[in-house]
Amino acid sequence: MTDQDNLKYTAEHEWVSIDGDIATVGITAYAADKLGDVVYIDLPAVGAELSGGTVVGEIESTKSVGELFAPIDGTVTEVNDAVVDAPDLVNSEPFGAGWLLRVRFTNLPELLSAAQYRELVGE
């Protein structure tokens, strides 16, 4: 389990963990709860160039289909194949085994702190 207070967040309900020039990205527990039971995840390919704020994937649940936005500019270095094979990991461990992708970023935009994100979602 990741220390959620040390993560950065987006208004699109994604979390970002920074380690050097690599960002690990996932969706928040709030987003996973709102989506319901996740049944399918479409992620960008390793090597894909991401542009912050653009749609890069899709998360489908029994209730709806949500878009995955790139929180940062960069190149995908790894995707979580375990989540593609078992999408319910996003529901059971959104801040752990349910991470989605890793990106070598070229610049880090202003992201929300944990306190700002909690305020955004009313927690």
PDB file of C-alpha atoms in Angstrom:
ATOM      1  CA  MET A   1       0.000   0.000   0.000  1.00  0.00           C
ATOM      2  CA  THR A   2       1.310   3.410  -0.974  1.00  0.00           C
ATOM      3  CA  ASP A   3       1.325   6.287   1.514  1.00  0.00           C
ATOM      4  CA  GLN A   4      -1.555   8.242  -0.021  1.00  0.00           C
ATOM      5  CA  ASP A   5      -0.619  11.528   1.697  1.00  0.00           C
ATOM      6  CA  ASN A   6       2.697  11.633  -0.184  1.00  0.00           C
ATOM      7  CA  LEU A   7       1.103  11.179  -3.603  1.00  0.00           C
ATOM      8  CA  LYS A   8       0.094  13.891  -6.059  1.00  0.00           C
ATOM      9  CA  TYR A   9      -3.391  13.912  -7.588  1.00  0.00           C
ATOM     10  CA  THR A  10      -5.317  15.204 -10.598  1.00  0.00           C
ATOM     11  CA  ALA A  11      -8.836  16.605 -10.817  1.00  0.00           C
ATOM     12  CA  GLU A  12      -9.570  13.564 -13.049  1.00  0.00           C
ATOM     13  CA  HIS A  13      -9.103  11.289  -9.985  1.00  0.00           C
ATOM     14  CA  GLU A  14      -5.692   9.885 -10.772  1.00  0.00           C
ATOM     15  CA  TRP A  15      -2.802   9.563  -8.356  1.00  0.00           C
ATOM     16  CA  VAL A  16       0.847  10.058  -9.275  1.00  0.00           C
ATOM     17  CA  SER A  17       3.853   8.733  -7.359  1.00  0.00           C
ATOM     18  CA  ILE A  18       7.199  10.297  -8.314  1.00  0.00           C
ATOM     19  CA  ASP A  19      10.497   8.401  -8.136  1.00  0.00           C
ATOM     20  CA  GLY A  20      13.271  10.292  -9.912  1.00  0.00           C
ATOM     21  CA  ASP A  21      12.031  10.882 -13.461  1.00  0.00           C
ATOM     22  CA  ILE A  22       9.504   8.011 -13.336  1.00  0.00           C
ATOM     23  CA  ALA A  23       5.883   8.568 -12.383  1.00  0.00           C
ATOM     24  CA  THR A  24       3.628   5.675 -11.423  1.00  0.00           C
ATOM     25  CA  VAL A  25      -0.019   6.441 -12.227  1.00  0.00           C
ATOM     26  CA  GLY A  26      -3.250   4.905 -10.986  1.00  0.00           C
ATOM     27  CA  ILE A  27      -6.817   5.910 -10.228  1.00  0.00           C
ATOM     28  CA  THR A  28      -7.945   6.840  -6.755  1.00  0.00           C
ATOM     29  CA  ALA A  29     -10.132   4.764  -4.478  1.00  0.00           C
ATOM     30  CA  TYR A  30     -12.775   7.480  -4.920  1.00  0.00           C
ATOM     31  CA  ALA A  31     -12.744   6.963  -8.704  1.00  0.00           C
ATOM     32  CA  ALA A  32     -12.741   3.173  -8.382  1.00  0.00           C
ATOM     33  CA  ASP A  33     -15.724   3.362  -6.019  1.00  0.00           C
ATOM     34  CA  LYS A  34     -17.655   5.661  -8.375  1.00  0.00           C
ATOM     35  CA  LEU A  35     -16.927   3.393 -11.349  1.00  0.00           C
ATOM     36  CA  GLY A  36     -18.107   0.255  -9.579  1.00  0.00           C
ATOM     37  CA  ASP A  37     -16.777  -3.181 -10.482  1.00  0.00           C
ATOM     38  CA  VAL A  38     -14.047  -2.663 -13.099  1.00  0.00           C
ATOM     39  CA  VAL A  39     -14.203  -5.321 -15.816  1.00  0.00           C
ATOM     40  CA  TYR A  40     -11.896  -4.011 -18.569  1.00  0.00           C
ATOM     41  CA  ILE A  41      -8.888  -1.702 -18.795  1.00  0.00           C
ATOM     42  CA  ASP A  42      -7.287  -0.378 -21.987  1.00  0.00           C
ATOM     43  CA  LEU A  43      -3.833   1.149 -21.446  1.00  0.00           C
ATOM     44  CA  PRO A  44      -1.361   2.776 -23.835  1.00  0.00           C
ATOM     45  CA  ALA A  45       1.513   0.671 -25.150  1.00  0.00           C
ATOM     46  CA  VAL A  46       5.026   0.774 -23.724  1.00  0.00           C
ATOM     47  CA  GLY A  47       6.887   3.434 -25.692  1.00  0.00           C
ATOM     48  CA  ALA A  48       3.782   5.550 -26.281  1.00  0.00           C
ATOM     49  CA  GLU A  49       4.326   9.293 -26.008  1.00  0.00           C
ATOM     50  CA  LEU A  50       1.827  10.918 -23.650  1.00  0.00           C
ATOM     51  CA  SER A  51       0.692  14.500 -23.584  1.00  0.00           C
ATOM     52  CA  GLY A  52      -0.673  15.706 -20.256  1.00  0.00           C
ATOM     53  CA  GLY A  53      -4.432  16.135 -20.189  1.00  0.00           C
ATOM     54  CA  THR A  54      -5.156  13.906 -23.175  1.00  0.00           C
ATOM     55  CA  VAL A  55      -7.120  10.648 -23.119  1.00  0.00           C
ATOM     56  CA  VAL A  56      -4.737   7.676 -23.148  1.00  0.00           C
ATOM     57  CA  GLY A  57      -6.923   4.768 -22.113  1.00  0.00           C
ATOM     58  CA  GLU A  58     -10.258   3.500 -20.936  1.00  0.00           C
ATOM     59  CA  ILE A  59     -11.606   1.918 -17.787  1.00  0.00           C
ATOM     60  CA  GLU A  60     -14.864   0.012 -18.166  1.00  0.00           C
ATOM     61  CA  SER A  61     -17.028  -1.079 -15.277  1.00  0.00           C
ATOM     62  CA  THR A  62     -20.366  -2.766 -14.878  1.00  0.00           C
ATOM     63  CA  LYS A  63     -21.870   0.739 -14.528  1.00  0.00           C
ATOM     64  CA  SER A  64     -20.003   2.920 -17.015  1.00  0.00           C
ATOM     65  CA  VAL A  65     -16.961   3.585 -19.162  1.00  0.00           C
ATOM     66  CA  GLY A  66     -14.418   6.123 -17.939  1.00  0.00           C
ATOM     67  CA  GLU A  67     -11.526   7.735 -19.740  1.00  0.00           C
ATOM     68  CA  LEU A  68      -7.979   7.589 -18.444  1.00  0.00           C
ATOM     69  CA  PHE A  69      -6.148  10.893 -18.855  1.00  0.00           C
ATOM     70  CA  ALA A  70      -2.395  11.363 -18.995  1.00  0.00           C
ATOM     71  CA  PRO A  71      -1.484  13.424 -15.937  1.00  0.00           C
ATOM     72  CA  ILE A  72       1.942  14.317 -17.356  1.00  0.00           C
ATOM     73  CA  ASP A  73       3.957  14.519 -20.583  1.00  0.00           C
ATOM     74  CA  GLY A  74       6.316  11.624 -21.150  1.00  0.00           C
ATOM     75  CA  THR A  75       6.965   8.131 -22.455  1.00  0.00           C
ATOM     76  CA  VAL A  76       5.279   5.000 -21.119  1.00  0.00           C
ATOM     77  CA  THR A  77       7.982   2.738 -19.686  1.00  0.00           C
ATOM     78  CA  GLU A  78       5.753   0.037 -18.190  1.00  0.00           C
ATOM     79  CA  VAL A  79       2.103  -0.989 -18.037  1.00  0.00           C
ATOM     80  CA  ASN A  80       0.625  -3.133 -15.304  1.00  0.00           C
ATOM     81  CA  ASP A  81      -0.269  -6.349 -17.139  1.00  0.00           C
ATOM     82  CA  ALA A  82      -1.730  -7.757 -13.915  1.00  0.00           C
ATOM     83  CA  VAL A  83      -4.446  -5.081 -14.028  1.00  0.00           C
ATOM     84  CA  VAL A  84      -5.192  -5.803 -17.683  1.00  0.00           C
ATOM     85  CA  ASP A  85      -5.597  -9.496 -16.808  1.00  0.00           C
ATOM     86  CA  ALA A  86      -7.471  -8.848 -13.524  1.00  0.00           C
ATOM     87  CA  PRO A  87      -9.145  -5.394 -13.755  1.00  0.00           C
ATOM     88  CA  ASP A  88     -10.784  -5.820 -10.336  1.00  0.00           C
ATOM     89  CA  LEU A  89      -7.350  -5.042  -8.789  1.00  0.00           C
ATOM     90  CA  VAL A  90      -8.256  -1.404  -9.426  1.00  0.00           C
ATOM     91  CA  ASN A  91     -11.165  -1.825  -7.007  1.00  0.00           C
ATOM     92  CA  SER A  92      -9.412  -3.942  -4.387  1.00  0.00           C
ATOM     93  CA  GLU A  93      -5.993  -2.222  -4.368  1.00  0.00           C
ATOM     94  CA  PRO A  94      -6.183   1.115  -6.218  1.00  0.00           C
ATOM     95  CA  PHE A  95      -3.073   2.471  -4.452  1.00  0.00           C
ATOM     96  CA  GLY A  96      -1.123  -0.816  -4.543  1.00  0.00           C
ATOM     97  CA  ALA A  97      -1.291  -3.691  -7.020  1.00  0.00           C
ATOM     98  CA  GLY A  98      -3.926  -1.744  -9.014  1.00  0.00           C
ATOM     99  CA  TRP A  99      -1.473   0.842 -10.413  1.00  0.00           C
ATOM    100  CA  LEU A 100      -1.866   1.375 -14.159  1.00  0.00           C
ATOM    101  CA  LEU A 101       1.299   2.639 -15.831  1.00  0.00           C
ATOM    102  CA  ARG A 102       4.734   4.132 -15.362  1.00  0.00           C
ATOM    103  CA  VAL A 103       5.880   7.132 -17.344  1.00  0.00           C
ATOM    104  CA  ARG A 104       9.304   8.735 -17.783  1.00  0.00           C
ATOM    105  CA  PHE A 105       8.193  12.328 -17.653  1.00  0.00           C
ATOM    106  CA  THR A 106       9.671  15.339 -19.359  1.00  0.00           C
ATOM    107  CA  ASN A 107       8.084  17.956 -17.111  1.00  0.00           C
ATOM    108  CA  LEU A 108       6.007  17.796 -13.971  1.00  0.00           C
ATOM    109  CA  PRO A 109       2.908  19.979 -14.015  1.00  0.00           C
ATOM    110  CA  GLU A 110       1.319  21.402 -10.902  1.00  0.00           C
ATOM    111  CA  LEU A 111      -0.644  18.553  -9.341  1.00  0.00           C
ATOM    112  CA  LEU A 112      -2.962  18.498  -6.333  1.00  0.00           C
ATOM    113  CA  SER A 113      -1.712  17.615  -2.868  1.00  0.00           C
ATOM    114  CA  ALA A 114      -3.532  14.940  -0.875  1.00  0.00           C
ATOM    115  CA  ALA A 115      -5.295  17.653   1.146  1.00  0.00           C
ATOM    116  CA  GLN A 116      -6.370  19.494  -2.011  1.00  0.00           C
ATOM    117  CA  TYR A 117      -7.667  16.264  -3.542  1.00  0.00           C
ATOM    118  CA  ARG A 118      -9.650  15.373  -0.398  1.00  0.00           C
ATOM    119  CA  GLU A 119     -11.197  18.837  -0.530  1.00  0.00           C
ATOM    120  CA  LEU A 120     -12.061  18.352  -4.208  1.00  0.00           C
ATOM    121  CA  VAL A 121     -13.966  15.128  -3.514  1.00  0.00           C
ATOM    122  CA  GLY A 122     -15.474  16.342  -0.256  1.00  0.00           C
ATOM    123  CA  GLU A 123     -13.632  14.001   2.090  1.00  0.00           C
TER     124      GLU A 123
END
